[in-house]
mmCIF file of C-alpha atoms in Angstrom:
data_model
loop_
_atom_site.group_PDB
_atom_site.id
_atom_site.type_symbol
_atom_site.label_atom_id
_atom_site.label_comp_id
_atom_site.label_asym_id
_atom_site.label_seq_id
_atom_site.Cartn_x
_atom_site.Cartn_y
_atom_site.Cartn_z
ATOM 1 C CA MET A 160 0.000 0.000 0.000
ATOM 2 C CA ALA A 161 1.343 3.409 -0.972
ATOM 3 C CA GLU A 162 2.145 5.691 1.947
ATOM 4 C CA GLY A 163 0.255 8.970 2.149
ATOM 5 C CA PRO A 164 1.392 12.291 3.605
ATOM 6 C CA ASP A 165 2.404 12.227 7.244
ATOM 7 C CA ASP A 166 0.344 13.863 9.981
ATOM 8 C CA THR A 167 2.363 17.089 9.863
ATOM 9 C CA VAL A 168 1.424 17.668 6.234
ATOM 10 C CA PHE A 169 -2.252 17.150 7.045
ATOM 11 C CA GLU A 170 -1.943 19.575 9.943
ATOM 12 C CA ASP A 171 -0.392 22.180 7.644
ATOM 13 C CA CYS A 172 -3.213 21.724 5.127
ATOM 14 C CA GLN A 173 -5.795 21.975 7.885
ATOM 15 C CA PHE A 174 -4.186 25.166 9.142
ATOM 16 C CA LEU A 175 -4.399 26.837 5.741
ATOM 17 C CA THR A 176 -7.938 25.681 5.061
ATOM 18 C CA GLY A 177 -9.164 26.381 8.567
ATOM 19 C CA SER A 178 -10.587 29.798 7.730
ATOM 20 C CA PRO A 179 -11.036 32.073 4.698
ATOM 21 C CA GLN A 180 -8.967 34.731 6.467
ATOM 22 C CA ARG A 181 -5.841 32.588 6.300
ATOM 23 C CA PHE A 182 -6.012 32.342 2.539
ATOM 24 C CA ALA A 183 -6.832 36.048 2.324
ATOM 25 C CA VAL A 184 -3.790 36.985 4.416
ATOM 26 C CA LEU A 185 -1.482 34.865 2.288
ATOM 27 C CA ALA A 186 -2.949 36.362 -0.891
ATOM 28 C CA GLN A 187 -2.528 39.897 0.444
ATOM 29 C CA ILE A 188 1.113 39.305 1.283
ATOM 30 C CA ARG A 189 1.709 38.029 -2.218
ATOM 31 C CA GLU A 190 0.409 41.328 -3.580
ATOM 32 C CA ARG A 191 2.913 43.276 -1.482
ATOM 33 C CA PRO A 192 4.875 42.878 1.774
ATOM 34 C CA ALA A 193 2.656 43.934 4.641
ATOM 35 C CA ARG A 194 2.618 44.789 8.329
ATOM 36 C CA PRO A 195 -0.065 43.372 10.619
ATOM 37 C CA THR A 196 -1.849 46.718 10.666
ATOM 38 C CA ASP A 197 -1.971 46.719 6.861
ATOM 39 C CA LEU A 198 -3.496 43.254 6.901
ATOM 40 C CA CYS A 199 -6.111 44.279 9.466
ATOM 41 C CA ASP A 200 -7.262 46.957 7.025
ATOM 42 C CA ALA A 201 -7.379 44.534 4.084
ATOM 43 C CA VAL A 202 -8.744 41.379 5.743
ATOM 44 C CA ASP A 203 -11.882 41.035 7.830
ATOM 45 C CA ALA A 204 -10.127 39.867 10.988
ATOM 46 C CA THR A 205 -8.976 41.261 14.333
ATOM 47 C CA ARG A 206 -5.350 42.120 15.003
ATOM 48 C CA THR A 207 -5.117 39.144 17.365
ATOM 49 C CA THR A 208 -6.352 36.824 14.611
ATOM 50 C CA ILE A 209 -3.926 38.326 12.098
ATOM 51 C CA GLN A 210 -1.017 37.860 14.510
ATOM 52 C CA ARG A 211 -2.026 34.236 15.101
ATOM 53 C CA ILE A 212 -2.238 33.587 11.350
ATOM 54 C CA LEU A 213 1.151 35.176 10.724
ATOM 55 C CA ALA A 214 2.690 33.134 13.523
ATOM 56 C CA GLY A 215 1.335 29.961 11.929
ATOM 57 C CA PHE A 216 2.668 30.915 8.507
ATOM 58 C CA SER A 217 6.058 31.842 9.976
ATOM 59 C CA GLU A 218 6.263 28.522 11.817
ATOM 60 C CA ARG A 219 5.718 26.733 8.505
ATOM 61 C CA GLN A 220 8.176 29.090 6.771
ATOM 62 C CA TRP A 221 5.603 30.246 4.257
ATOM 63 C CA VAL A 222 6.335 33.842 5.270
ATOM 64 C CA VAL A 223 9.296 35.658 6.770
ATOM 65 C CA LYS A 224 9.419 38.980 8.609
ATOM 66 C CA ARG A 225 11.905 41.561 7.365
ATOM 67 C CA ASP A 226 12.032 45.208 8.422
ATOM 68 C CA GLY A 227 8.695 44.819 10.163
ATOM 69 C CA GLU A 228 6.948 43.512 7.035
ATOM 70 C CA TYR A 229 5.856 39.977 6.190
ATOM 71 C CA ARG A 230 6.837 38.536 2.821
ATOM 72 C CA LEU A 231 6.085 35.256 1.093
ATOM 73 C CA THR A 232 8.867 32.725 0.797
ATOM 74 C CA VAL A 233 9.321 30.618 -2.316
ATOM 75 C CA THR A 234 7.428 27.784 -0.662
ATOM 76 C CA GLY A 235 4.731 30.218 0.442
ATOM 77 C CA HIS A 236 4.231 31.231 -3.182
ATOM 78 C CA ARG A 237 3.950 27.597 -4.240
ATOM 79 C CA VAL A 238 1.529 26.692 -1.463
ATOM 80 C CA LEU A 239 -0.673 29.643 -2.346
ATOM 81 C CA ASP A 240 -0.600 28.810 -6.056
ATOM 82 C CA GLN A 241 -1.539 25.178 -5.445
ATOM 83 C CA TYR A 242 -4.269 26.078 -2.990
ATOM 84 C CA SER A 243 -5.700 28.614 -5.438
ATOM 85 C CA ALA A 244 -5.716 25.929 -8.129
ATOM 86 C CA LEU A 245 -7.463 23.514 -5.760
ATOM 87 C CA MET A 246 -10.119 26.089 -4.913
ATOM 88 C CA SER A 247 -10.709 26.730 -8.612
ATOM 89 C CA GLU A 248 -11.058 23.004 -9.292
ATOM 90 C CA VAL A 249 -13.459 22.538 -6.383
ATOM 91 C CA GLU A 250 -15.532 25.456 -7.645
ATOM 92 C CA ARG A 251 -15.555 23.892 -11.115
ATOM 93 C CA ALA A 252 -16.604 20.538 -9.636
ATOM 94 C CA ARG A 253 -19.526 22.174 -7.858
ATOM 95 C CA VAL A 254 -20.763 23.827 -11.049
ATOM 96 C CA VAL A 255 -20.136 20.839 -13.334
ATOM 97 C CA GLY A 256 -21.412 18.256 -10.832
ATOM 98 C CA PRO A 257 -24.847 17.817 -12.461
ATOM 99 C CA LEU A 258 -23.099 16.844 -15.700
ATOM 100 C CA ALA A 259 -20.243 14.830 -14.207
ATOM 101 C CA ALA A 260 -22.486 12.691 -12.013
ATOM 102 C CA HIS A 261 -24.521 11.357 -14.946
ATOM 103 C CA LEU A 262 -22.026 10.590 -17.699
ATOM 104 C CA GLY A 263 -21.745 6.831 -17.465
ATOM 105 C CA SER A 264 -18.939 5.080 -19.303
ATOM 106 C CA ILE A 265 -17.780 8.054 -21.385
ATOM 107 C CA ALA A 266 -16.597 9.999 -18.340
ATOM 108 C CA ALA A 267 -13.138 8.401 -18.427
ATOM 109 C CA ASP A 268 -12.038 10.117 -21.624
ATOM 110 C CA LEU A 269 -14.213 13.240 -21.524
ATOM 111 C CA PRO A 270 -12.404 16.272 -23.023
ATOM 112 C CA ALA A 271 -11.600 18.932 -20.452
ATOM 113 C CA GLU A 272 -13.327 21.557 -22.611
ATOM 114 C CA LEU A 273 -16.704 20.000 -21.791
ATOM 115 C CA LEU A 274 -16.050 20.607 -18.087
ATOM 116 C CA ASP A 275 -15.840 24.352 -18.625
ATOM 117 C CA PRO A 276 -18.702 25.964 -16.642
ATOM 118 C CA ASP A 277 -19.113 28.523 -19.430
ATOM 119 C CA CYS A 278 -20.259 25.802 -21.845
ATOM 120 C CA LEU A 279 -22.724 24.266 -19.399
ATOM 121 C CA THR A 280 -26.488 24.533 -18.911
ATOM 122 C CA THR A 281 -27.887 22.777 -15.845
ATOM 123 C CA SER A 282 -31.390 22.148 -14.587
ATOM 124 C CA SER A 283 -32.330 23.173 -11.060
ATOM 125 C CA GLU A 284 -35.296 23.233 -8.739
ATOM 126 C CA GLN A 285 -35.923 26.790 -9.855
ATOM 127 C CA ASN A 286 -35.650 25.907 -13.545
ATOM 128 C CA PRO A 287 -36.027 22.128 -13.997
ATOM 129 C CA LEU A 288 -36.353 22.416 -17.795
ATOM 130 C CA ALA A 289 -33.312 24.611 -18.388
ATOM 131 C CA ALA A 290 -31.120 21.844 -19.835
ATOM 132 C CA ILE A 291 -33.701 20.220 -22.084
ATOM 133 C CA ASP A 292 -34.880 23.632 -23.319
ATOM 134 C CA ARG A 293 -31.334 24.569 -24.277
ATOM 135 C CA PHE A 294 -30.819 21.150 -25.899
ATOM 136 C CA THR A 295 -33.946 21.729 -27.978
ATOM 137 C CA ASP A 296 -32.735 25.204 -28.953
ATOM 138 C CA TRP A 297 -29.380 23.702 -29.955
ATOM 139 C CA LEU A 298 -31.159 21.261 -32.254
ATOM 140 C CA HIS A 299 -33.165 24.082 -33.828
ATOM 141 C CA GLU A 300 -29.870 25.870 -34.567
ATOM 142 C CA VAL A 301 -28.350 22.879 -36.376
ATOM 143 C CA ASP A 302 -26.055 23.645 -39.293
ATOM 144 C CA GLY A 303 -25.538 20.734 -41.684
ATOM 145 C CA ASP A 304 -26.279 17.061 -41.149
ATOM 146 C CA VAL A 305 -26.847 15.640 -37.683
ATOM 147 C CA ARG A 306 -25.620 12.596 -35.813
ATOM 148 C CA ALA A 307 -27.344 11.938 -32.500
ATOM 149 C CA ILE A 308 -27.637 9.472 -29.644
ATOM 150 C CA SER A 309 -30.630 9.553 -27.305
ATOM 151 C CA PRO A 310 -31.804 7.367 -24.405
ATOM 152 C CA ILE A 311 -35.256 8.988 -24.429
ATOM 153 C CA VAL A 312 -38.024 9.787 -26.885
ATOM 154 C CA THR A 313 -40.223 12.865 -26.549
ATOM 155 C CA SER A 314 -42.684 14.700 -28.731
ATOM 156 C CA VAL A 315 -40.407 17.741 -28.593
ATOM 157 C CA PHE A 316 -37.460 15.859 -30.110
ATOM 158 C CA ASN A 317 -39.720 14.233 -32.697
ATOM 159 C CA ASP A 318 -41.036 17.640 -33.736
ATOM 160 C CA VAL A 319 -37.491 18.960 -34.098
ATOM 161 C CA ALA A 320 -36.618 15.958 -36.265
ATOM 162 C CA VAL A 321 -39.575 16.696 -38.551
ATOM 163 C CA ASP A 322 -38.407 20.296 -38.957
ATOM 164 C CA LEU A 323 -34.866 19.192 -39.780
ATOM 165 C CA LEU A 324 -35.979 16.594 -42.312
ATOM 166 C CA GLU A 325 -38.166 19.153 -44.055
ATOM 167 C CA THR A 326 -35.081 21.317 -44.628
ATOM 168 C CA GLY A 327 -33.224 18.385 -46.214
ATOM 169 C CA THR A 328 -31.021 17.676 -43.196
ATOM 170 C CA HIS A 329 -29.731 14.123 -43.031
ATOM 171 C CA ILE A 330 -29.964 12.493 -39.590
ATOM 172 C CA GLU A 331 -28.142 9.477 -38.207
ATOM 173 C CA PHE A 332 -29.903 8.520 -34.992
ATOM 174 C CA ILE A 333 -29.015 5.913 -32.370
ATOM 175 C CA ILE A 334 -31.633 4.778 -29.870
ATOM 176 C CA ASP A 335 -31.927 1.770 -27.558
ATOM 177 C CA HIS A 336 -34.591 -0.907 -27.189
ATOM 178 C CA SER A 337 -36.528 1.001 -24.523
ATOM 179 C CA VAL A 338 -36.821 3.982 -26.855
ATOM 180 C CA LEU A 339 -37.916 1.645 -29.633
ATOM 181 C CA GLU A 340 -40.626 0.147 -27.416
ATOM 182 C CA ARG A 341 -41.900 3.566 -26.320
ATOM 183 C CA SER A 342 -41.853 4.800 -29.906
ATOM 184 C CA ALA A 343 -43.874 1.806 -31.047
ATOM 185 C CA SER A 344 -46.519 2.413 -28.379
ATOM 186 C CA ASP A 345 -46.645 6.220 -28.201
ATOM 187 C CA PHE A 346 -45.009 7.630 -31.334
ATOM 188 C CA ALA A 347 -45.888 5.251 -34.151
ATOM 189 C CA ASP A 348 -45.722 7.966 -36.814
ATOM 190 C CA ALA A 349 -42.214 8.941 -35.750
ATOM 191 C CA LEU A 350 -41.156 5.300 -35.787
ATOM 192 C CA ASP A 351 -42.516 4.848 -39.300
ATOM 193 C CA ARG A 352 -40.674 7.974 -40.356
ATOM 194 C CA GLY A 353 -37.471 6.518 -38.908
ATOM 195 C CA VAL A 354 -37.869 3.549 -41.227
ATOM 196 C CA GLU A 355 -39.232 5.143 -44.369
ATOM 197 C CA HIS A 356 -37.750 8.637 -44.675
ATOM 198 C CA GLU A 357 -34.777 8.736 -47.031
ATOM 199 C CA ASN A 358 -32.947 11.362 -44.954
ATOM 200 C CA ILE A 359 -32.872 9.503 -41.654
ATOM 201 C CA ASP A 360 -30.915 6.392 -40.720
ATOM 202 C CA THR A 361 -31.935 5.002 -37.337
ATOM 203 C CA TYR A 362 -29.958 2.414 -35.375
ATOM 204 C CA VAL A 363 -30.800 0.454 -32.235
ATOM 205 C CA HIS A 364 -28.017 0.008 -29.682
ATOM 206 C CA ASP A 365 -27.545 -3.418 -28.155
ATOM 207 C CA THR A 366 -27.559 -2.156 -24.535
ATOM 208 C CA PRO A 367 -29.386 0.698 -22.738
ATOM 209 C CA LEU A 368 -28.008 4.137 -23.514
ATOM 210 C CA ASP A 369 -27.006 6.474 -20.707
ATOM 211 C CA ILE A 370 -26.010 9.660 -22.538
ATOM 212 C CA GLY A 371 -27.314 12.007 -25.164
ATOM 213 C CA LEU A 372 -24.999 13.303 -27.853
ATOM 214 C CA ALA A 373 -25.548 15.436 -30.930
ATOM 215 C CA LEU A 374 -23.156 16.661 -33.613
ATOM 216 C CA ASP A 375 -23.792 18.912 -36.558
ATOM 217 C CA ARG A 376 -21.265 20.311 -39.025
ATOM 218 C CA SER A 377 -18.996 21.803 -36.356
ATOM 219 C CA ARG A 378 -20.662 21.713 -32.939
ATOM 220 C CA VAL A 379 -21.138 19.152 -30.187
ATOM 221 C CA CYS A 380 -23.852 18.952 -27.557
ATOM 222 C CA LEU A 381 -23.534 16.401 -24.748
ATOM 223 C CA ALA A 382 -26.540 15.678 -22.524
ATOM 224 C CA ALA A 383 -26.448 13.918 -19.147
ATOM 225 C CA TYR A 384 -29.555 12.153 -17.871
ATOM 226 C CA ASP A 385 -30.503 11.069 -14.356
ATOM 227 C CA ASP A 386 -31.953 7.671 -13.392
ATOM 228 C CA ARG A 387 -35.406 8.831 -14.465
ATOM 229 C CA ASN A 388 -34.120 9.938 -17.863
ATOM 230 C CA ASN A 389 -34.511 13.616 -17.079
ATOM 231 C CA VAL A 390 -31.921 15.851 -18.744
ATOM 232 C CA ARG A 391 -29.849 17.202 -15.854
ATOM 233 C CA ALA A 392 -27.215 19.120 -17.786
ATOM 234 C CA ILE A 393 -25.822 19.753 -21.244
ATOM 235 C CA ALA A 394 -22.392 20.865 -22.363
ATOM 236 C CA GLU A 395 -21.761 22.541 -25.717
ATOM 237 C CA SER A 396 -18.521 23.035 -27.591
ATOM 238 C CA ASP A 397 -17.121 23.703 -31.042
ATOM 239 C CA ALA A 398 -13.524 22.896 -30.082
ATOM 240 C CA THR A 399 -11.734 20.666 -32.574
ATOM 241 C CA ALA A 400 -10.622 18.193 -29.899
ATOM 242 C CA VAL A 401 -14.170 17.874 -28.581
ATOM 243 C CA TYR A 402 -15.561 17.315 -32.066
ATOM 244 C CA SER A 403 -13.030 14.564 -32.791
ATOM 245 C CA TRP A 404 -13.853 12.927 -29.475
ATOM 246 C CA ALA A 405 -17.599 13.098 -30.172
ATOM 247 C CA GLU A 406 -17.146 11.523 -33.600
ATOM 248 C CA THR A 407 -15.217 8.666 -32.011
ATOM 249 C CA VAL A 408 -17.921 8.163 -29.375
ATOM 250 C CA PHE A 409 -20.691 8.188 -31.976
ATOM 251 C CA ASP A 410 -18.864 5.690 -34.175
ATOM 252 C CA ARG A 411 -18.264 3.415 -31.187
ATOM 253 C CA TYR A 412 -21.954 3.400 -30.293
ATOM 254 C CA ARG A 413 -23.009 2.909 -33.896
ATOM 255 C CA ALA A 414 -20.681 -0.089 -34.216
ATOM 256 C CA ARG A 415 -22.716 -1.763 -31.485
ATOM 257 C CA SER A 416 -26.051 -0.932 -33.081
ATOM 258 C CA GLN A 417 -28.241 -2.541 -35.702
ATOM 259 C CA PRO A 418 -30.279 -0.732 -38.380
ATOM 260 C CA LEU A 419 -33.836 -0.132 -37.214
ATOM 261 C CA GLU A 420 -35.242 -2.067 -40.175
ATOM 262 C CA SER A 421 -33.251 -5.159 -39.192
ATOM 263 C CA VAL A 422 -34.390 -5.003 -35.590
ATOM 264 C CA LEU A 423 -38.033 -4.590 -36.567
ATOM 265 C CA SER A 424 -37.726 -7.457 -39.055
ATOM 266 C CA VAL A 425 -36.374 -9.763 -36.332
ATOM 267 C CA GLN A 426 -39.193 -8.743 -34.010
ATOM 268 C CA GLU A 427 -41.799 -9.437 -36.691
ATOM 269 C CA ASN A 428 -40.349 -12.874 -37.373
ATOM 270 C CA LYS A 429 -40.584 -13.742 -33.668
ATOM 271 C CA GLN A 430 -44.286 -12.871 -33.546
#
């Protein structure tokens, strides 16, 4: 078993993370050398608290006192940089959590660009339809042909597909057997269209799908669904690396899928 940090390292980490004022003091000293009175003016803390923080930093040699002013040491700079990076990553994790928690097997090789909070739309108690509304808008904005994977079927998505087909857009669409069953019972017209329309090729995946993915000429939209197949979050990107990744994912899913006509033919022969 690999050995972890010793207790002293944990104590040092706990000291730094023990209050927001400790980070604030370290950040202030990085801006410029400071006296305790300067730090009292800049940080919401009493002089006693500031002195205690400075004593803790000095003990760990993250700061040194010269000519009455406290300055960061080289290690103090590095500790502050790493802690700032950790705080940024934790903040990112909080924002991206609704996407990250529902990605299934593709999470392992997900491009970092799709974890950028700026490319994310998440649903919430205040706006439970935010993600699916944005996903629908994305589909309405499609440029060029479309490749898509979906673990759900809805009238909204079917209506978007009709609009796209009427404009001559070609669609490659991967569904799973549960979507096929629901389509047969609730959306028979859409299922017939999936078989008969010359501009749509529908495939049925051999196992249940757990993500939604759509690609047009240059953009990618990734949708994460919860256990009830509600869209929890979507991430959008037009980065080249993301597009290449999405093409690979789509091709991998399609390789494990059968044309809709073949699946329906097998089902008919079993009846």
